[in-house]
């Protein structure tokens, strides 16, 4: 039983640890110390739902209705291009973005909506969590325990990334570091958007 759980944990971590749109967003929110708990919670909860959908057999639905992934493909590409453009513009600014805006509390819903879009409009999320994890889970007698391990990986990773980002805050006291991060995030977003359109 423990082996099944650990394998779910290992597979979950291996799929989630790659740098992507969602992880870059969590990292930046962690550096800004802006609604970190809710961002991590939203990402982990979304991943958990997707994993449970995959293990429960929803992958068969996606295979019969590929339009769902096609919608996420094009919608995600447009969204990621726009999101990358926002970071590119930030990278061109000279001032630091470390300081939180005065209305940061009122922006919680906006931040959560952004987080949801980065998660649910990314077709790679469906391929990794729903289809791939769902397929792997069929190899185990206790699929629920495998799913529990994969779900644990998501909660562990996102909260570690969100709160662990604070270790890097001294580095980002330099506005140039923020410009570099925004530039890197812009490139990542555009690269993912291009891959969705041409290589998907």
PDB file of C-alpha atoms in Angstrom:
ATOM      1  CA  UNK A   1       0.000   0.000   0.000  1.00  0.00           C
ATOM      2  CA  UNK A   2       2.747   2.434   0.926  1.00  0.00           C
ATOM      3  CA  UNK A   3       4.546   1.607  -2.314  1.00  0.00           C
ATOM      4  CA  UNK A   4       1.453   2.563  -4.352  1.00  0.00           C
ATOM      5  CA  UNK A   5       1.143   5.862  -2.505  1.00  0.00           C
ATOM      6  CA  UNK A   6       4.850   6.649  -2.985  1.00  0.00           C
ATOM      7  CA  UNK A   7       4.674   5.848  -6.680  1.00  0.00           C
ATOM      8  CA  UNK A   8       1.739   8.226  -7.029  1.00  0.00           C
ATOM      9  CA  UNK A   9       3.734  10.859  -5.160  1.00  0.00           C
ATOM     10  CA  UNK A  10       6.790  10.338  -7.374  1.00  0.00           C
ATOM     11  CA  UNK A  11       4.831  10.448 -10.636  1.00  0.00           C
ATOM     12  CA  UNK A  12       2.934  13.524  -9.478  1.00  0.00           C
ATOM     13  CA  UNK A  13       6.137  15.386  -8.599  1.00  0.00           C
ATOM     14  CA  UNK A  14       7.844  14.395 -11.843  1.00  0.00           C
ATOM     15  CA  UNK A  15       4.974  15.865 -13.881  1.00  0.00           C
ATOM     16  CA  UNK A  16       4.472  19.043 -11.875  1.00  0.00           C
ATOM     17  CA  UNK A  17       8.053  20.135 -11.258  1.00  0.00           C
ATOM     18  CA  UNK A  18       8.741  21.328 -14.806  1.00  0.00           C
ATOM     19  CA  UNK A  19       8.808  25.093 -15.287  1.00  0.00           C
ATOM     20  CA  UNK A  20       5.521  26.228 -16.800  1.00  0.00           C
ATOM     21  CA  UNK A  21       2.930  28.979 -16.754  1.00  0.00           C
ATOM     22  CA  UNK A  22       1.327  27.883 -13.491  1.00  0.00           C
ATOM     23  CA  UNK A  23       4.609  27.436 -11.610  1.00  0.00           C
ATOM     24  CA  UNK A  24       5.972  30.783 -12.824  1.00  0.00           C
ATOM     25  CA  UNK A  25       2.817  32.501 -11.562  1.00  0.00           C
ATOM     26  CA  UNK A  26       3.060  30.860  -8.135  1.00  0.00           C
ATOM     27  CA  UNK A  27       6.751  31.774  -7.910  1.00  0.00           C
ATOM     28  CA  UNK A  28       6.103  35.433  -8.634  1.00  0.00           C
ATOM     29  CA  UNK A  29       3.210  35.655  -6.183  1.00  0.00           C
ATOM     30  CA  UNK A  30       5.437  34.041  -3.565  1.00  0.00           C
ATOM     31  CA  UNK A  31       8.171  36.601  -4.187  1.00  0.00           C
ATOM     32  CA  UNK A  32       5.646  39.421  -3.898  1.00  0.00           C
ATOM     33  CA  UNK A  33       4.088  37.774  -0.804  1.00  0.00           C
ATOM     34  CA  UNK A  34       0.713  38.528  -2.367  1.00  0.00           C
ATOM     35  CA  UNK A  35      -2.154  36.177  -1.480  1.00  0.00           C
ATOM     36  CA  UNK A  36       0.306  33.258  -1.447  1.00  0.00           C
ATOM     37  CA  UNK A  37      -1.904  30.898   0.523  1.00  0.00           C
ATOM     38  CA  UNK A  38      -4.903  31.318  -1.767  1.00  0.00           C
ATOM     39  CA  UNK A  39      -2.819  31.024  -4.938  1.00  0.00           C
ATOM     40  CA  UNK A  40      -1.196  27.793  -3.695  1.00  0.00           C
ATOM     41  CA  UNK A  41      -4.555  26.505  -2.480  1.00  0.00           C
ATOM     42  CA  UNK A  42      -6.249  27.224  -5.831  1.00  0.00           C
ATOM     43  CA  UNK A  43      -3.476  25.517  -7.822  1.00  0.00           C
ATOM     44  CA  UNK A  44      -3.328  22.464  -5.569  1.00  0.00           C
ATOM     45  CA  UNK A  45      -7.118  22.119  -5.468  1.00  0.00           C
ATOM     46  CA  UNK A  46      -7.348  22.397  -9.270  1.00  0.00           C
ATOM     47  CA  UNK A  47      -4.655  19.755  -9.712  1.00  0.00           C
ATOM     48  CA  UNK A  48      -6.406  17.502  -7.219  1.00  0.00           C
ATOM     49  CA  UNK A  49      -9.693  17.739  -9.121  1.00  0.00           C
ATOM     50  CA  UNK A  50      -7.960  17.011 -12.431  1.00  0.00           C
ATOM     51  CA  UNK A  51      -6.111  14.020 -10.968  1.00  0.00           C
ATOM     52  CA  UNK A  52      -9.326  12.608  -9.512  1.00  0.00           C
ATOM     53  CA  UNK A  53     -11.032  13.101 -12.878  1.00  0.00           C
ATOM     54  CA  UNK A  54      -8.242  11.148 -14.569  1.00  0.00           C
ATOM     55  CA  UNK A  55      -8.260   8.291 -12.078  1.00  0.00           C
ATOM     56  CA  UNK A  56     -12.055   8.056 -12.199  1.00  0.00           C
ATOM     57  CA  UNK A  57     -11.974   7.550 -15.965  1.00  0.00           C
ATOM     58  CA  UNK A  58     -12.684  11.037 -17.330  1.00  0.00           C
ATOM     59  CA  UNK A  59      -9.763  10.545 -19.729  1.00  0.00           C
ATOM     60  CA  UNK A  60     -12.122   8.411 -21.840  1.00  0.00           C
ATOM     61  CA  UNK A  61     -14.453  11.407 -22.142  1.00  0.00           C
ATOM     62  CA  UNK A  62     -11.602  13.611 -23.368  1.00  0.00           C
ATOM     63  CA  UNK A  63     -10.643  11.010 -25.942  1.00  0.00           C
ATOM     64  CA  UNK A  64     -14.216  10.897 -27.262  1.00  0.00           C
ATOM     65  CA  UNK A  65     -14.576  14.698 -27.183  1.00  0.00           C
ATOM     66  CA  UNK A  66     -11.200  16.150 -28.246  1.00  0.00           C
ATOM     67  CA  UNK A  67     -12.935  19.500 -28.775  1.00  0.00           C
ATOM     68  CA  UNK A  68     -12.470  20.127 -25.046  1.00  0.00           C
ATOM     69  CA  UNK A  69      -8.699  20.029 -25.409  1.00  0.00           C
ATOM     70  CA  UNK A  70      -8.836  21.961 -28.691  1.00  0.00           C
ATOM     71  CA  UNK A  71     -10.725  24.759 -26.952  1.00  0.00           C
ATOM     72  CA  UNK A  72      -8.100  24.832 -24.196  1.00  0.00           C
ATOM     73  CA  UNK A  73      -5.377  24.742 -26.853  1.00  0.00           C
ATOM     74  CA  UNK A  74      -6.470  27.886 -28.704  1.00  0.00           C
ATOM     75  CA  UNK A  75      -7.905  29.703 -25.705  1.00  0.00           C
ATOM     76  CA  UNK A  76      -4.767  28.931 -23.728  1.00  0.00           C
ATOM     77  CA  UNK A  77      -2.472  30.100 -26.534  1.00  0.00           C
ATOM     78  CA  UNK A  78      -4.246  33.470 -26.780  1.00  0.00           C
ATOM     79  CA  UNK A  79      -4.281  33.904 -23.019  1.00  0.00           C
ATOM     80  CA  UNK A  80      -0.611  32.978 -22.605  1.00  0.00           C
ATOM     81  CA  UNK A  81       0.417  35.359 -25.385  1.00  0.00           C
ATOM     82  CA  UNK A  82      -1.452  38.198 -23.643  1.00  0.00           C
ATOM     83  CA  UNK A  83      -0.049  37.210 -20.233  1.00  0.00           C
ATOM     84  CA  UNK A  84       3.481  37.061 -21.651  1.00  0.00           C
ATOM     85  CA  UNK A  85       3.012  40.517 -23.143  1.00  0.00           C
ATOM     86  CA  UNK A  86       2.120  41.904 -19.709  1.00  0.00           C
ATOM     87  CA  UNK A  87       5.362  40.528 -18.277  1.00  0.00           C
ATOM     88  CA  UNK A  88       7.361  41.787 -21.240  1.00  0.00           C
ATOM     89  CA  UNK A  89       6.039  45.299 -20.584  1.00  0.00           C
ATOM     90  CA  UNK A  90       6.916  44.924 -16.896  1.00  0.00           C
ATOM     91  CA  UNK A  91      10.428  43.859 -17.846  1.00  0.00           C
ATOM     92  CA  UNK A  92      10.869  47.113 -19.774  1.00  0.00           C
ATOM     93  CA  UNK A  93      10.025  49.203 -16.724  1.00  0.00           C
ATOM     94  CA  UNK A  94      12.855  50.445 -14.536  1.00  0.00           C
ATOM     95  CA  UNK A  95      11.073  50.432 -11.190  1.00  0.00           C
ATOM     96  CA  UNK A  96      10.830  47.436  -8.896  1.00  0.00           C
ATOM     97  CA  UNK A  97       7.556  45.566  -8.624  1.00  0.00           C
ATOM     98  CA  UNK A  98       8.384  44.286  -5.146  1.00  0.00           C
ATOM     99  CA  UNK A  99       6.086  46.801  -3.486  1.00  0.00           C
ATOM    100  CA  UNK A 100       2.492  45.690  -3.276  1.00  0.00           C
ATOM    101  CA  UNK A 101      -0.146  48.011  -4.598  1.00  0.00           C
ATOM    102  CA  UNK A 102      -2.400  49.802  -2.141  1.00  0.00           C
ATOM    103  CA  UNK A 103      -5.426  47.872  -3.376  1.00  0.00           C
ATOM    104  CA  UNK A 104      -3.770  44.441  -3.260  1.00  0.00           C
ATOM    105  CA  UNK A 105      -6.521  43.061  -1.040  1.00  0.00           C
ATOM    106  CA  UNK A 106      -9.179  43.996  -3.566  1.00  0.00           C
ATOM    107  CA  UNK A 107      -7.197  42.187  -6.268  1.00  0.00           C
ATOM    108  CA  UNK A 108      -7.582  38.744  -4.692  1.00  0.00           C
ATOM    109  CA  UNK A 109     -10.385  37.736  -7.064  1.00  0.00           C
ATOM    110  CA  UNK A 110      -8.429  39.020 -10.062  1.00  0.00           C
ATOM    111  CA  UNK A 111      -5.366  37.027  -9.008  1.00  0.00           C
ATOM    112  CA  UNK A 112      -7.410  33.870  -8.448  1.00  0.00           C
ATOM    113  CA  UNK A 113      -9.087  34.233 -11.847  1.00  0.00           C
ATOM    114  CA  UNK A 114      -5.648  34.584 -13.426  1.00  0.00           C
ATOM    115  CA  UNK A 115      -4.510  31.485 -11.556  1.00  0.00           C
ATOM    116  CA  UNK A 116      -7.560  29.528 -12.737  1.00  0.00           C
ATOM    117  CA  UNK A 117      -7.023  30.602 -16.343  1.00  0.00           C
ATOM    118  CA  UNK A 118      -3.360  29.544 -16.263  1.00  0.00           C
ATOM    119  CA  UNK A 119      -4.464  26.155 -14.952  1.00  0.00           C
ATOM    120  CA  UNK A 120      -7.673  25.287 -16.789  1.00  0.00           C
ATOM    121  CA  UNK A 121      -6.798  26.849 -20.164  1.00  0.00           C
ATOM    122  CA  UNK A 122      -3.584  24.846 -20.425  1.00  0.00           C
ATOM    123  CA  UNK A 123      -4.185  21.652 -22.440  1.00  0.00           C
ATOM    124  CA  UNK A 124      -0.903  20.184 -21.159  1.00  0.00           C
ATOM    125  CA  UNK A 125      -2.521  20.067 -17.711  1.00  0.00           C
ATOM    126  CA  UNK A 126      -5.235  17.768 -19.069  1.00  0.00           C
ATOM    127  CA  UNK A 127      -2.699  15.587 -20.843  1.00  0.00           C
ATOM    128  CA  UNK A 128      -0.504  15.249 -17.745  1.00  0.00           C
ATOM    129  CA  UNK A 129      -3.046  14.952 -14.950  1.00  0.00           C
ATOM    130  CA  UNK A 130      -6.181  13.552 -16.560  1.00  0.00           C
ATOM    131  CA  UNK A 131      -4.920  11.354 -19.397  1.00  0.00           C
ATOM    132  CA  UNK A 132      -1.372  10.373 -18.363  1.00  0.00           C
ATOM    133  CA  UNK A 133      -1.957   9.981 -14.623  1.00  0.00           C
ATOM    134  CA  UNK A 134      -5.320   8.380 -15.321  1.00  0.00           C
ATOM    135  CA  UNK A 135      -3.674   5.835 -17.611  1.00  0.00           C
ATOM    136  CA  UNK A 136      -0.867   5.067 -15.157  1.00  0.00           C
ATOM    137  CA  UNK A 137      -3.360   4.592 -12.325  1.00  0.00           C
ATOM    138  CA  UNK A 138      -4.915   1.614 -14.149  1.00  0.00           C
ATOM    139  CA  UNK A 139      -1.752  -0.370 -13.391  1.00  0.00           C
ATOM    140  CA  UNK A 140      -2.550  -0.324  -9.681  1.00  0.00           C
ATOM    141  CA  UNK A 141      -5.129  -2.327  -7.808  1.00  0.00           C
ATOM    142  CA  UNK A 142      -5.721   0.530  -5.378  1.00  0.00           C
ATOM    143  CA  UNK A 143      -6.143   3.502  -7.726  1.00  0.00           C
ATOM    144  CA  UNK A 144      -7.388   5.666  -4.859  1.00  0.00           C
ATOM    145  CA  UNK A 145      -4.075   5.294  -3.022  1.00  0.00           C
ATOM    146  CA  UNK A 146      -2.128   6.143  -6.180  1.00  0.00           C
ATOM    147  CA  UNK A 147      -4.325   9.209  -6.648  1.00  0.00           C
ATOM    148  CA  UNK A 148      -3.725  10.203  -3.016  1.00  0.00           C
ATOM    149  CA  UNK A 149       0.021  10.149  -3.641  1.00  0.00           C
ATOM    150  CA  UNK A 150      -0.299  12.284  -6.790  1.00  0.00           C
ATOM    151  CA  UNK A 151      -2.627  14.726  -5.010  1.00  0.00           C
ATOM    152  CA  UNK A 152      -0.172  14.966  -2.097  1.00  0.00           C
ATOM    153  CA  UNK A 153       2.572  15.843  -4.588  1.00  0.00           C
ATOM    154  CA  UNK A 154       0.556  18.818  -5.847  1.00  0.00           C
ATOM    155  CA  UNK A 155      -0.154  20.207  -2.384  1.00  0.00           C
ATOM    156  CA  UNK A 156       3.454  19.676  -1.282  1.00  0.00           C
ATOM    157  CA  UNK A 157       4.927  21.245  -4.412  1.00  0.00           C
ATOM    158  CA  UNK A 158       2.752  24.346  -4.699  1.00  0.00           C
ATOM    159  CA  UNK A 159       2.963  25.352  -1.035  1.00  0.00           C
ATOM    160  CA  UNK A 160       6.717  24.707  -1.006  1.00  0.00           C
ATOM    161  CA  UNK A 161       7.151  26.810  -4.145  1.00  0.00           C
ATOM    162  CA  UNK A 162       4.873  29.624  -2.970  1.00  0.00           C
ATOM    163  CA  UNK A 163       6.331  30.030   0.509  1.00  0.00           C
ATOM    164  CA  UNK A 164       9.853  28.857  -0.378  1.00  0.00           C
ATOM    165  CA  UNK A 165      10.121  31.693  -2.896  1.00  0.00           C
ATOM    166  CA  UNK A 166      10.671  34.054   0.044  1.00  0.00           C
ATOM    167  CA  UNK A 167      14.208  32.737   0.343  1.00  0.00           C
ATOM    168  CA  UNK A 168      14.934  34.568  -2.921  1.00  0.00           C
ATOM    169  CA  UNK A 169      13.447  37.907  -1.802  1.00  0.00           C
ATOM    170  CA  UNK A 170      16.879  39.475  -0.966  1.00  0.00           C
ATOM    171  CA  UNK A 171      17.906  38.840  -4.578  1.00  0.00           C
ATOM    172  CA  UNK A 172      14.789  40.580  -5.836  1.00  0.00           C
ATOM    173  CA  UNK A 173      15.397  43.726  -3.817  1.00  0.00           C
ATOM    174  CA  UNK A 174      17.295  44.718  -6.956  1.00  0.00           C
ATOM    175  CA  UNK A 175      14.834  46.020  -9.612  1.00  0.00           C
ATOM    176  CA  UNK A 176      17.035  44.429 -12.292  1.00  0.00           C
ATOM    177  CA  UNK A 177      16.261  41.001 -10.863  1.00  0.00           C
ATOM    178  CA  UNK A 178      12.534  41.689 -11.256  1.00  0.00           C
ATOM    179  CA  UNK A 179      13.092  42.821 -14.827  1.00  0.00           C
ATOM    180  CA  UNK A 180      15.012  39.621 -15.535  1.00  0.00           C
ATOM    181  CA  UNK A 181      12.283  37.447 -13.959  1.00  0.00           C
ATOM    182  CA  UNK A 182       9.547  39.218 -15.908  1.00  0.00           C
ATOM    183  CA  UNK A 183      11.542  38.770 -19.095  1.00  0.00           C
ATOM    184  CA  UNK A 184      12.033  35.059 -18.433  1.00  0.00           C
ATOM    185  CA  UNK A 185       8.333  34.588 -17.626  1.00  0.00           C
ATOM    186  CA  UNK A 186       7.373  36.397 -20.849  1.00  0.00           C
ATOM    187  CA  UNK A 187       9.616  34.084 -22.883  1.00  0.00           C
ATOM    188  CA  UNK A 188       8.190  30.989 -21.145  1.00  0.00           C
ATOM    189  CA  UNK A 189       4.599  32.105 -21.776  1.00  0.00           C
ATOM    190  CA  UNK A 190       5.244  32.855 -25.448  1.00  0.00           C
ATOM    191  CA  UNK A 191       7.135  29.576 -25.914  1.00  0.00           C
ATOM    192  CA  UNK A 192       4.226  27.610 -24.453  1.00  0.00           C
ATOM    193  CA  UNK A 193       1.717  29.580 -26.551  1.00  0.00           C
ATOM    194  CA  UNK A 194       3.696  28.880 -29.738  1.00  0.00           C
ATOM    195  CA  UNK A 195       4.000  25.183 -28.859  1.00  0.00           C
ATOM    196  CA  UNK A 196       0.222  24.990 -28.367  1.00  0.00           C
ATOM    197  CA  UNK A 197      -0.421  26.442 -31.823  1.00  0.00           C
ATOM    198  CA  UNK A 198       2.255  24.667 -33.866  1.00  0.00           C
ATOM    199  CA  UNK A 199       3.478  21.594 -31.999  1.00  0.00           C
ATOM    200  CA  UNK A 200       0.425  20.400 -30.091  1.00  0.00           C
TER     201      UNK A 200
END
